[in-house]
XYZ file of C-alpha atoms in Angstrom:
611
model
C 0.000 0.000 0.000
C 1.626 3.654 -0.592
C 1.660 5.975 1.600
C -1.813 7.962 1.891
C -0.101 12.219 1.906
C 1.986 11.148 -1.106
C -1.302 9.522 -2.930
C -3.338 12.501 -2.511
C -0.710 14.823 -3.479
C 0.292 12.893 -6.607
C -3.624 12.908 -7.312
C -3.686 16.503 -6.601
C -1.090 16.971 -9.245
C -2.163 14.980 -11.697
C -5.744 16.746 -11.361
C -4.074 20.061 -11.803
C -2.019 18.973 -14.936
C -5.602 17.687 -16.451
C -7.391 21.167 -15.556
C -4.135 23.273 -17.228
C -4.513 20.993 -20.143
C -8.536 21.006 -20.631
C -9.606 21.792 -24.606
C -6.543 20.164 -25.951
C -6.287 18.183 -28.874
C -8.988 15.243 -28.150
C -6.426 12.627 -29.252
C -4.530 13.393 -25.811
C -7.618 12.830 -23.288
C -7.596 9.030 -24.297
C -4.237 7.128 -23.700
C -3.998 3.797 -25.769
C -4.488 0.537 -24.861
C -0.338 0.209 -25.031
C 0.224 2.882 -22.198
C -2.596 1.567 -19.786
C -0.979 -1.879 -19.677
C 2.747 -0.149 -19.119
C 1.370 1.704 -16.331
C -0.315 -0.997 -14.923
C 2.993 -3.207 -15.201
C 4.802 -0.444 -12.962
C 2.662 -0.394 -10.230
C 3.169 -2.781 -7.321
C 1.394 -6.551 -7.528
C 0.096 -5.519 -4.095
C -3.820 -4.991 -4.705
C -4.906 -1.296 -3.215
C -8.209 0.519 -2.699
C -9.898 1.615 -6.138
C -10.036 5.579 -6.899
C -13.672 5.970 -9.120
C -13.468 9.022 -11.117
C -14.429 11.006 -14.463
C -11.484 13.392 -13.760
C -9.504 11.755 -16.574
C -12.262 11.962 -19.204
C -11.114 8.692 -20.084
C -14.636 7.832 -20.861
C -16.300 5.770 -23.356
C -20.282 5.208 -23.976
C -21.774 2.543 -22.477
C -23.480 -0.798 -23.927
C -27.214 -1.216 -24.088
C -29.366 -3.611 -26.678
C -29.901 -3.835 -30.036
C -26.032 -3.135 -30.460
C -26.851 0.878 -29.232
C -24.541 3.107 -26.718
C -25.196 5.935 -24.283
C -23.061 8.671 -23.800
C -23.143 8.613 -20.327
C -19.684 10.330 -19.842
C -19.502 13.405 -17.369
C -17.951 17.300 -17.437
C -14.511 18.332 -16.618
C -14.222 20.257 -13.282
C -13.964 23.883 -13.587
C -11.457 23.934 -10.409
C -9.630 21.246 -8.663
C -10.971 18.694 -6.712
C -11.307 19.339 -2.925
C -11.378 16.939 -0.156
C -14.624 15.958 1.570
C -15.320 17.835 4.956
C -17.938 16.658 7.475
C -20.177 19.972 8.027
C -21.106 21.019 11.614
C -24.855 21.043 11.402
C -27.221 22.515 14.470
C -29.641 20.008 13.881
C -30.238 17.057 11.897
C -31.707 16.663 8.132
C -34.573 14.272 8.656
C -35.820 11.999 5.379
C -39.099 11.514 5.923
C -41.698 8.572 3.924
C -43.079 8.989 0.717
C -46.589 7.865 1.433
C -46.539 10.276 4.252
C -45.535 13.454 2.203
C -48.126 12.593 -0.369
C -50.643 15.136 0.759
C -48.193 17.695 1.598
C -49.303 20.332 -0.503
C -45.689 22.484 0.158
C -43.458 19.711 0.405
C -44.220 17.938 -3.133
C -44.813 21.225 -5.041
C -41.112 22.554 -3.725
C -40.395 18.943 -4.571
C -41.067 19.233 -7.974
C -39.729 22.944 -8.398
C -36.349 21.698 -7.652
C -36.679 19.158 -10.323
C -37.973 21.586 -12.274
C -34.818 23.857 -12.029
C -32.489 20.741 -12.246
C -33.754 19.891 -15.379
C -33.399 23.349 -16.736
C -29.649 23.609 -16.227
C -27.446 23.088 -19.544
C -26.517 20.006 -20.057
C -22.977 20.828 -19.271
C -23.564 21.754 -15.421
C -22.727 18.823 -13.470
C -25.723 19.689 -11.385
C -28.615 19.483 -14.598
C -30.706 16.310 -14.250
C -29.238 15.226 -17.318
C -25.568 14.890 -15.645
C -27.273 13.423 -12.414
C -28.626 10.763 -14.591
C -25.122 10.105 -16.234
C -23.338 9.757 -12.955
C -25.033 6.569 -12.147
C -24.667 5.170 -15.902
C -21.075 6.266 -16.107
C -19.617 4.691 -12.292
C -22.253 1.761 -12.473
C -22.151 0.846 -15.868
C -18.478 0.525 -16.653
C -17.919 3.551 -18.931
C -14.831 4.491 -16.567
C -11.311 2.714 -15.449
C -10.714 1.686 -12.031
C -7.944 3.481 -10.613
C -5.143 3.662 -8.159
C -5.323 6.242 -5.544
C -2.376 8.130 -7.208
C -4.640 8.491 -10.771
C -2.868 6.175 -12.621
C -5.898 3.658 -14.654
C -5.755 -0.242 -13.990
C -6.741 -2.127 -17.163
C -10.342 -2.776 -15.770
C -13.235 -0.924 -15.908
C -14.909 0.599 -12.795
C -18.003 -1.200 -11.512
C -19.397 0.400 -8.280
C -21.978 -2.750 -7.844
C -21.579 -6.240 -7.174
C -19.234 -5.470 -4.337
C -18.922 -3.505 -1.135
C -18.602 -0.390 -2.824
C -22.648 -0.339 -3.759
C -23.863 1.109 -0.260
C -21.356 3.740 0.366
C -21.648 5.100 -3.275
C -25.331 5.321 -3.516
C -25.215 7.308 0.018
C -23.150 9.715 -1.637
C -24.760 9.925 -4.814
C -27.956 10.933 -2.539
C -26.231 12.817 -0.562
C -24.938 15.412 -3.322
C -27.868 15.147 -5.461
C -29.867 16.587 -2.545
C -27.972 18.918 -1.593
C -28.323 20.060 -5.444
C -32.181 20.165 -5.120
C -31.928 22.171 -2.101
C -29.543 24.742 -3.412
C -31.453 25.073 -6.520
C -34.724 25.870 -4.460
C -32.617 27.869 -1.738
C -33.676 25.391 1.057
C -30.411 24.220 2.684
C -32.857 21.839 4.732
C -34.492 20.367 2.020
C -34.311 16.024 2.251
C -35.504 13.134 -0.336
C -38.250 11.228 0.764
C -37.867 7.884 0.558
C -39.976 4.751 -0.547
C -40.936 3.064 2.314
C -41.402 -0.570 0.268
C -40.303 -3.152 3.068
C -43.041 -1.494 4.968
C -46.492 -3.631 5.839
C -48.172 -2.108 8.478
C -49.183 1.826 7.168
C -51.512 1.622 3.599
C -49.863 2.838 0.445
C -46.353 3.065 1.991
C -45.634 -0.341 -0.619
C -47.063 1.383 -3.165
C -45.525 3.422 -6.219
C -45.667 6.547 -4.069
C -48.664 8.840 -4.937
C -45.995 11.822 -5.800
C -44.393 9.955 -8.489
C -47.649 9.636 -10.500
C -50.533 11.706 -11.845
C -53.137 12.507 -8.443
C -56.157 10.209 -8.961
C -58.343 11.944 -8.638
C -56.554 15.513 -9.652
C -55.290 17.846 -6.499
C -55.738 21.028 -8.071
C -53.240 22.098 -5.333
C -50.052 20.299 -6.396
C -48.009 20.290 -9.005
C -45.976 17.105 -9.582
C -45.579 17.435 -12.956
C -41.762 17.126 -13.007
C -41.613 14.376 -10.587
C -42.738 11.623 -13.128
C -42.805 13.528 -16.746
C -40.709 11.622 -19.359
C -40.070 8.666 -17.210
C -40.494 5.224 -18.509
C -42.358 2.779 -15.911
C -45.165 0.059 -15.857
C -48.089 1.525 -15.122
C -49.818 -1.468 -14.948
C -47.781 -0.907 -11.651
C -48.891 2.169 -10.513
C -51.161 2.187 -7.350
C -53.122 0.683 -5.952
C -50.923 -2.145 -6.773
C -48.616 -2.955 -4.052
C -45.118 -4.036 -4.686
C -43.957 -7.886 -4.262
C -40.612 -8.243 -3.280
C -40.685 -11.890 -4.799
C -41.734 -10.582 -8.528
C -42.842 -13.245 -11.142
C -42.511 -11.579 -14.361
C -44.151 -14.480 -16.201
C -46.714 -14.080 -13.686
C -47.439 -10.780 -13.561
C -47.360 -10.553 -17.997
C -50.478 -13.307 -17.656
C -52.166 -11.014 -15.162
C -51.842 -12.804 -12.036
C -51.717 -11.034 -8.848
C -51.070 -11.945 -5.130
C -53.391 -12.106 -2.855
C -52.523 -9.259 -0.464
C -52.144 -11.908 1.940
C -49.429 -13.423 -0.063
C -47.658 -10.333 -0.817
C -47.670 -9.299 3.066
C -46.323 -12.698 3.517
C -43.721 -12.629 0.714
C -42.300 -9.216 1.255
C -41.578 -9.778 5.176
C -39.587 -13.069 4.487
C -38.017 -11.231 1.731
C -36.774 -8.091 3.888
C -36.562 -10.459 6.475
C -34.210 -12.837 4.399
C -32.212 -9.968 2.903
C -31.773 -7.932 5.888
C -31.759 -9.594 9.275
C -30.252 -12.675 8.377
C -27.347 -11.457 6.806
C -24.695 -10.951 10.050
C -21.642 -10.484 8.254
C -20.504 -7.348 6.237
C -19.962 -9.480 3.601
C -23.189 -11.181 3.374
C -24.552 -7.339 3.854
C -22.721 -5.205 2.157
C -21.013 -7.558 -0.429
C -17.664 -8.828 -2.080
C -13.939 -7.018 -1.238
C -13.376 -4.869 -4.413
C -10.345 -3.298 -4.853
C -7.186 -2.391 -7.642
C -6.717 -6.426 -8.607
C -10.899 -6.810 -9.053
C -11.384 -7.518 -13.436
C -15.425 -7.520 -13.306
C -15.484 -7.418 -17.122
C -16.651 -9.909 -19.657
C -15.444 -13.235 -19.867
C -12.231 -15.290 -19.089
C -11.001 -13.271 -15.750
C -9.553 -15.482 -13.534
C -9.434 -12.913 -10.843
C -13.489 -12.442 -10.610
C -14.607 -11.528 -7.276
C -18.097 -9.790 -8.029
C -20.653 -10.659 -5.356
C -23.301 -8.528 -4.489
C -25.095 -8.347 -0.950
C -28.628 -8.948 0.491
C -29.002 -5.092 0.457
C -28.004 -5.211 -3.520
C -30.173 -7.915 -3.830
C -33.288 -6.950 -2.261
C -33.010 -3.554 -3.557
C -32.923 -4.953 -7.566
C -36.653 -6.086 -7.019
C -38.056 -2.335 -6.829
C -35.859 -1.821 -10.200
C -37.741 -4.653 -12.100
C -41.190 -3.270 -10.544
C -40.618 0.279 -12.203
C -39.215 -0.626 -15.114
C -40.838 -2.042 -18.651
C -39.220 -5.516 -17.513
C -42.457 -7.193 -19.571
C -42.803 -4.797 -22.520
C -41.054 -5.820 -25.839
C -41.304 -2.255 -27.033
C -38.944 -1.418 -24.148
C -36.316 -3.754 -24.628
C -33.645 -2.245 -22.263
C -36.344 -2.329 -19.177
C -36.098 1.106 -19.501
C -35.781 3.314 -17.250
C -35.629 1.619 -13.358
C -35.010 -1.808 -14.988
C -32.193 -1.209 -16.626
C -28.281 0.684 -14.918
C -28.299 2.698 -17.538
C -30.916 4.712 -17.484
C -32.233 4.075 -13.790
C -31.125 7.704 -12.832
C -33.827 9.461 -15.114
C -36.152 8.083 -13.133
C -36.416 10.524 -10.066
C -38.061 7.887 -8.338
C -35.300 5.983 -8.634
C -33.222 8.632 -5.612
C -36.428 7.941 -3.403
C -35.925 4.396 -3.920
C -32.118 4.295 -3.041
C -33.192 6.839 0.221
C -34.844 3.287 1.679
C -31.758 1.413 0.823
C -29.937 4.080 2.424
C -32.022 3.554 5.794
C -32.369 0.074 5.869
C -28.197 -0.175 5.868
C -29.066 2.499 9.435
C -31.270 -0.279 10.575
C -29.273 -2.928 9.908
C -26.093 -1.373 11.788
C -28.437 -1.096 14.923
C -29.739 -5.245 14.603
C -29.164 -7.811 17.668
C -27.290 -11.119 16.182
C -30.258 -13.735 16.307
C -28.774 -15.849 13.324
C -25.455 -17.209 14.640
C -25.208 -20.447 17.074
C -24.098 -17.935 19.716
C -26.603 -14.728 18.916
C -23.562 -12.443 20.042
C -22.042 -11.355 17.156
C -22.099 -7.715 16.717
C -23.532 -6.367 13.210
C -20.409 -3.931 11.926
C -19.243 -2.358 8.180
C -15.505 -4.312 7.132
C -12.142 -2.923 8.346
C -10.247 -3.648 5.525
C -8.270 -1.051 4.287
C -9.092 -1.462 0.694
C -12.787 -0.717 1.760
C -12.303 2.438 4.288
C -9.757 3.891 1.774
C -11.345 3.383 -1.433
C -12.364 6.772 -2.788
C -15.014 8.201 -5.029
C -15.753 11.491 -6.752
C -18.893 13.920 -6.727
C -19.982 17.146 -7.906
C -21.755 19.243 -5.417
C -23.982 21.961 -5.791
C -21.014 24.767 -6.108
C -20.450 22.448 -8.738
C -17.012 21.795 -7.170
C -15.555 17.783 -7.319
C -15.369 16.513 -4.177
C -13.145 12.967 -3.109
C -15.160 11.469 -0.702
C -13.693 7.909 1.189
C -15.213 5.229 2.383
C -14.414 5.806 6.038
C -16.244 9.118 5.613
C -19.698 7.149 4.155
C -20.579 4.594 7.243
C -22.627 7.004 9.672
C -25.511 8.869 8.612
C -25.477 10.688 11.812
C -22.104 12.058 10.916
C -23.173 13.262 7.475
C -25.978 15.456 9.428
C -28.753 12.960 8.180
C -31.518 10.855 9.457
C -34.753 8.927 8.902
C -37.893 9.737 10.142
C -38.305 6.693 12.681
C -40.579 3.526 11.342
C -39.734 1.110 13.964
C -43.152 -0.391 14.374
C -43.407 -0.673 10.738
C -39.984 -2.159 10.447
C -40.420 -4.718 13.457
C -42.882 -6.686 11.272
C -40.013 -7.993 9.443
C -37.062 -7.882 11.939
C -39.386 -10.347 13.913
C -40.850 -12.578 11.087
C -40.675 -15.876 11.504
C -41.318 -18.449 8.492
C -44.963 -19.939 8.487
C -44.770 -23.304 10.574
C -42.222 -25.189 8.231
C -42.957 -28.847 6.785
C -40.888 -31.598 8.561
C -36.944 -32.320 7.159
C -36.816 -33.994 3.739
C -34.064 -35.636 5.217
C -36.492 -36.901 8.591
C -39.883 -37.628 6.344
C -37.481 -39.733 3.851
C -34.597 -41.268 5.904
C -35.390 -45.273 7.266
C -33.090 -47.326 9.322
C -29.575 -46.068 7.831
C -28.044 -43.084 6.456
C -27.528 -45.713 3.319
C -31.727 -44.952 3.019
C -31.012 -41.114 2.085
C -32.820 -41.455 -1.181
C -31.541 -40.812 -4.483
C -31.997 -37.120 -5.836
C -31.515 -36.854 -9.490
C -28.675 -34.034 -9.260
C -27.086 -31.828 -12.077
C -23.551 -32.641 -12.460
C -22.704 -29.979 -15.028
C -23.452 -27.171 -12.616
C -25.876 -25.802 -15.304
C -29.054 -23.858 -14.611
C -32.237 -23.485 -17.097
C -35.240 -22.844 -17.055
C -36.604 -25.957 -14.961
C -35.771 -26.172 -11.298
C -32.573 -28.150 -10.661
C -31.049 -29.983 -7.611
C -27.625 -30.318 -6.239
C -26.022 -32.183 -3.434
C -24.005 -30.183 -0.809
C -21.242 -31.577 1.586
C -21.228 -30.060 4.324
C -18.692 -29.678 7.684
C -18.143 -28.787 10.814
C -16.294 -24.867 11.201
C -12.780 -25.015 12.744
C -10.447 -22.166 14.063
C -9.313 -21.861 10.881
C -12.364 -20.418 8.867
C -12.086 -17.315 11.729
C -9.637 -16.070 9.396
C -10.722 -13.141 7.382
C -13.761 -12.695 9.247
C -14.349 -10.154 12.050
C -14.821 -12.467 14.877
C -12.888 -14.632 17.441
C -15.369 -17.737 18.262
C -16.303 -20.792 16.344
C -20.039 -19.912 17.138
C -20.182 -16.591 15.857
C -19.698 -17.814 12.212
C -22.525 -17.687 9.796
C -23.001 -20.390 7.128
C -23.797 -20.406 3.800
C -23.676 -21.933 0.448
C -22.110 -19.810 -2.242
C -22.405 -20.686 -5.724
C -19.017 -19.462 -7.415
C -18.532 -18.002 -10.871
C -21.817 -17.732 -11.722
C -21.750 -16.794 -15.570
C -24.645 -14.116 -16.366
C -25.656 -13.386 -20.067
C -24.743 -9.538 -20.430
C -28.589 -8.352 -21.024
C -30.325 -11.444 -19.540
C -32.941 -10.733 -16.678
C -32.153 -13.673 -14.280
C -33.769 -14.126 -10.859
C -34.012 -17.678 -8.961
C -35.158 -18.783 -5.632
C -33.015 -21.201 -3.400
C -34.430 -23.638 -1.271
C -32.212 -26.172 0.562
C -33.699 -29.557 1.973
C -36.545 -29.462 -0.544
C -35.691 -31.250 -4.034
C -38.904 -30.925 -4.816
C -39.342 -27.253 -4.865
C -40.656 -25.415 -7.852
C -42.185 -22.151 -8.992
C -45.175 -22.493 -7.140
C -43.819 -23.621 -3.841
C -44.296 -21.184 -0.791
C -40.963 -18.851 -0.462
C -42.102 -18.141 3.302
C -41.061 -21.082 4.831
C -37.697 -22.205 6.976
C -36.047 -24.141 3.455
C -36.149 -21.113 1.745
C -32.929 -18.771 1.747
C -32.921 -16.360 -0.416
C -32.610 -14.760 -3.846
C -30.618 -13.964 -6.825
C -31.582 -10.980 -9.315
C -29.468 -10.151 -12.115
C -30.669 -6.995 -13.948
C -29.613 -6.467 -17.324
C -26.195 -3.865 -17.069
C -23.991 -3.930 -19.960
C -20.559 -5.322 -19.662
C -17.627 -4.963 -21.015
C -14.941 -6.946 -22.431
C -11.240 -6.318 -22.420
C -10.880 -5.719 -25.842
C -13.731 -2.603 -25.678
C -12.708 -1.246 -22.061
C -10.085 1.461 -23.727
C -12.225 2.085 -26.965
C -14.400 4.955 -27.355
C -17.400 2.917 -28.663
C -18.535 -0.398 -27.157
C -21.434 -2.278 -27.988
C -23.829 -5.064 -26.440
C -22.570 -8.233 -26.943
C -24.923 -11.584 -26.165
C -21.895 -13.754 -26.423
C -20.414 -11.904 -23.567
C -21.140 -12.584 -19.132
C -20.646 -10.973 -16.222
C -18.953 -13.813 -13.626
C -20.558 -13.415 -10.307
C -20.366 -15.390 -6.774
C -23.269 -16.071 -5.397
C -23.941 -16.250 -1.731
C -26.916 -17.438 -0.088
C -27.025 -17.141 4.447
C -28.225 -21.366 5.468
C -27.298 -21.398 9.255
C -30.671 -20.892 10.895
C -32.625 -22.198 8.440
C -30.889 -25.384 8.518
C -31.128 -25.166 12.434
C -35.081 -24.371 11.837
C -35.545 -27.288 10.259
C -33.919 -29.797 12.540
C -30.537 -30.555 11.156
C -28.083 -29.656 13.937
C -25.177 -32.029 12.725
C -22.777 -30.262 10.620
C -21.735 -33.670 9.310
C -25.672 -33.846 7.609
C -24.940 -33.078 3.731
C -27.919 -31.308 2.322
C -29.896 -30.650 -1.164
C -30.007 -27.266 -2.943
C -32.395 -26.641 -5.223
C -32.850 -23.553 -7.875
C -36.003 -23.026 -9.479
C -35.325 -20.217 -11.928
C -37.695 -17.648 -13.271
C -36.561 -16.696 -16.267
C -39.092 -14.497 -18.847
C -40.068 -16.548 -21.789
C -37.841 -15.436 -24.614
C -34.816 -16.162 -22.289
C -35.970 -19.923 -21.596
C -33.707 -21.783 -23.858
C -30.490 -20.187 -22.416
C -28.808 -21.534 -19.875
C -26.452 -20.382 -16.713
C -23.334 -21.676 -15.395
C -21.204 -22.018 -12.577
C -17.661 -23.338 -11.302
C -18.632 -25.142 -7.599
C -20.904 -25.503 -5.083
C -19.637 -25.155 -1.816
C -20.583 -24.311 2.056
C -18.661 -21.169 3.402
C -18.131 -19.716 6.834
C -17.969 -16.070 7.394
């Protein structure tokens, strides 16, 4: 690791050379492939935290279908960049529901004025809507290079999901782009609202919130015009339908809706799942990121993509929004899709409830471990507290903002209007009464009796649920290693499926069940064999040969390699098998949409996993 002054000044230099250079023949702003893999070659083989900037303008467009691109690439900074400062605040910022706000005839209508002025803007202020958009296409859909802390590009491109960088970036992002609302309306107390989905207890709160859509019937008094104006959504979707956090596309295309029983039901083991039974900060937050990480297409070796229960959970709202079942829409366009998400204004209020569940989950008691007394914390791995991103604020200034400086809320001057009786619905769900063990309805006389599952031996998914044996073992001293705790008990198992390869624009989602074979699309997610699931939404990717090109395309030959990680402790326990020696089933039942069901998805292993 270098040393941290020298880093920042070398950055500091570097960004001043860029700023005395800016308007410059264009040839100079892009350095060839040649010179990125020289200058990767002289740094050290010791991995170090990733710098995500546009400072370089070493930007190309982006990938979407139909072999299109989207400039997505952002301004130059008029000055240098300055280092983040926490502000001294004499009271708090409180982010308050969306449901709630609905009728707030002052709130919504200064709501929509500041959209209204953001969208205004010229397109080259970093603060217009239409840069605001771009910053989430251009860090989250790989139109940058990852870099080391000094400036100098790695040969990967920068990919702020699928890893632990997803929470603290989308804080930030919310935390500048509301600051820009308020300084465009001249209300330096102005807050997002945020989409209170996970919530089951107050009517509507689940809901497409009320000030994202056209009043029904009109309110004469309030102008939301600019709060849902251009944007692309489903609004076959809009209320009263209430969001399900386990979305069936096929489903929901034939025109079959949950009961509101079921969707109650679903969405608390869902938050539940996603939330409370994920102890670790990896299992949370998601896979270690850093200078080494190669999250493009195809053929890395070095692949450590994984994305959390927060990521996870949060991808559902996405595919709710978005045209996900619309052929005219093929990208999912605009919250079902990365690269055009951020158009969506929505799509802030959405990531304002991921913001505050991550609060809530900092504040959660154990109650998953075999001890209960392991103590819910963020990773202290210098990669992650070091690893530094860049904003515009509303001075339009840059700002480098770490890691380390992301993990409180209360620091930052922000909090959430308090919905603990809401939100102890699903912190204290409990699965319905579960069906006895497949292993204790099936097993005779002998372990020899465990009967025969027909199991997938090419580690291949399609469209038909699929069942694989696990081995499974006790945890020894030695899988405390890497993990924030000291005791044997404190560990939380899993299963993680490992280099999971994802068609580029495929929508993919599949439920896990383990010690049910038999499971399928119809079987009953909120029970104790269920654990969880994956959601893949289409991103763009690219390949090695497009990541220093100024034009990349969509390419259906190329994947994104993922682990995938699925929390089996307590379930396992809730079920009656105690003995880690007990090997186990785990079965996929995939829900793929119907011109997608003769591909197929791969993966390396299979394997149990301590963290």
């Amino acid at each position: 690791m270098g040393d941290s002054s020298s880093q920042q000044q070398g950055l500091g230099r570097i960004s001043a050379i860029v700023l005395q250079t800016r308007g410059r023949l264009k040839w100079a702003s892009y350095l060839c492939s040649t010179v990125f893999v020289l200058q990767y070659l002289m740094q050290s083989a010791e991995a170090e935290p990733v710098l995500g900037t546009s400072l370089f303008r070493q930007c190309r467009p982006v990938a979407i279908a139909n072999n299109k691109t989207e400039d997505c690439c952002l301004p130059e900074p008029e000055r240098e960049p300055i280092l983040f400062k926490f502000e001294e605040r004499k009271k708090m910022l409180v982010r308050r529901p969306a449901h709630e706000l609905a009728n707030d005839v002052e709130y919504v209508n200064k709501y929509n004025l500041a959209y209204k002025r953001m969208k205004e803007l010229p397109r080259e202020d970093p603060r217009s809507f239409l840069r605001q958009w771009h910053v989430h296409c251009a860090f989250c859909v790989e139109a940058f290079l990852s870099r080391y802390l000094n400036g100098t590009p790695t040969p990967y491109p920068l990919q702020l999901h699928y890893s632990w960088t997803f929470l603290p970036w989308h804080r930030m992002m919310l935390y500048y782009h509301e600051r820009i609302l308020g300084s465009l309306i001249n209300d330096p107390e102005f807050t997002l609202p945020f989409w209170n989905w996970d919530n089951q207890l107050d009517a509507g709160a689940a809901q497409m919130p009320q000030m994202f859509v056209p009043y029904n019937p009109p309110n004469p008094a309030i102008d939301n015009f600019y709060l849902y104006a251009g944007a692309i959504r489903d609004q076959n979707h809009y209320p009263p339908r209430v969001m399900t956090l386990n979305f069936k596309p096929a489903e929901d295309k034939a025109g079959i809706i949950p009961t509101p029983e079921e969707i109650r039901d679903a969405n608390l083991c869902m938050v539940w799942n996603m939330v409370v039974n994920k102890v670790s900060a990896q299992e949370y937050l998601g896979g270690k990121y850093n200078t080494s990480a190669d999250l493009s297409a195809a053929g890395n070796a070095n692949a450590s993509a994984e994305s959390g229960g927060s990521e996870l959970l949060h991808n559902t709202a996405h595919e709710w929004v978005g045209m996900l079942n619309n052929s005219a829409f093929p990208d999912n366009e605009d919250m079902g899709v990365f690269t055009y998400s951020g158009r969506d204004p929505l799509f802030y209020s959405h990531h304002a409830n991921v913001d505050r569940l991550w609060d809530v989950w900092q504040t959660l008691p154990d109650g998953v471990t075999v001890d209960g007394t392991r103590t819910r914390k963020e990773f202290d791995d210098v990669d992650f507290l070091e690893t530094e991103f860049t904003f515009f604020d509303e001075n339009k200034d840059m700002v480098r903002v770490k890691v380390k400086d992301t993990l409180s809320n209360a620091k930052l001057g922000i909090m959430y209007q308090d919905m603990s009786e809401a939100d102890s619905l699903w912190i204290n769900h409990k699965p319905k009464a579960s069906k006895p063990s497949f292993r204790t309805t099936q097993l005779s006389s002998t372990p020899d009796d465990y009967p025969e599952v027909v199991a997938n031996a090419n580690n291949t998914i399609g469209s038909t649920p699929v069942c694989f044996k696990l081995h499974r073992r006790a945890p020894t001293k030695a899988d405390l290693k890497g993990t924030q705790v000291k005791h044997i008990g404190e560990l939380s198992e899993g299963v993680v499926m490992e280099k999971v390869k994802i068609p580029e624009m495929m929508y993919v989602r599949f439920d896990v069940y383990v010690d049910f074979p038999s499971a399928n699309v119809d079987s009953d997610m909120d029970q104790s064999d269920y654990v969880g699931t994956f959601t893949h939404l289409p991103s763009g990717v690219a390949s090695m040969e497009s990541v220093t090109s100024q034009i990349s395309v969509a390419n259906e030959d190329l994947y994104r390699e993922l682990n995938v990680r699925f929390t089996t402790g307590l379930a396992l326990r809730r079920l009656g098998i105690e003995d880690y020696s007990t090997d186990i089933t785990v079965t996929i039942v995939p829900r793929f949409r119907d011109h997608d069901a003769d591909k197929t998805i791969t993966f390396s292993n299979l394997k149990q996993e301590f963290l």
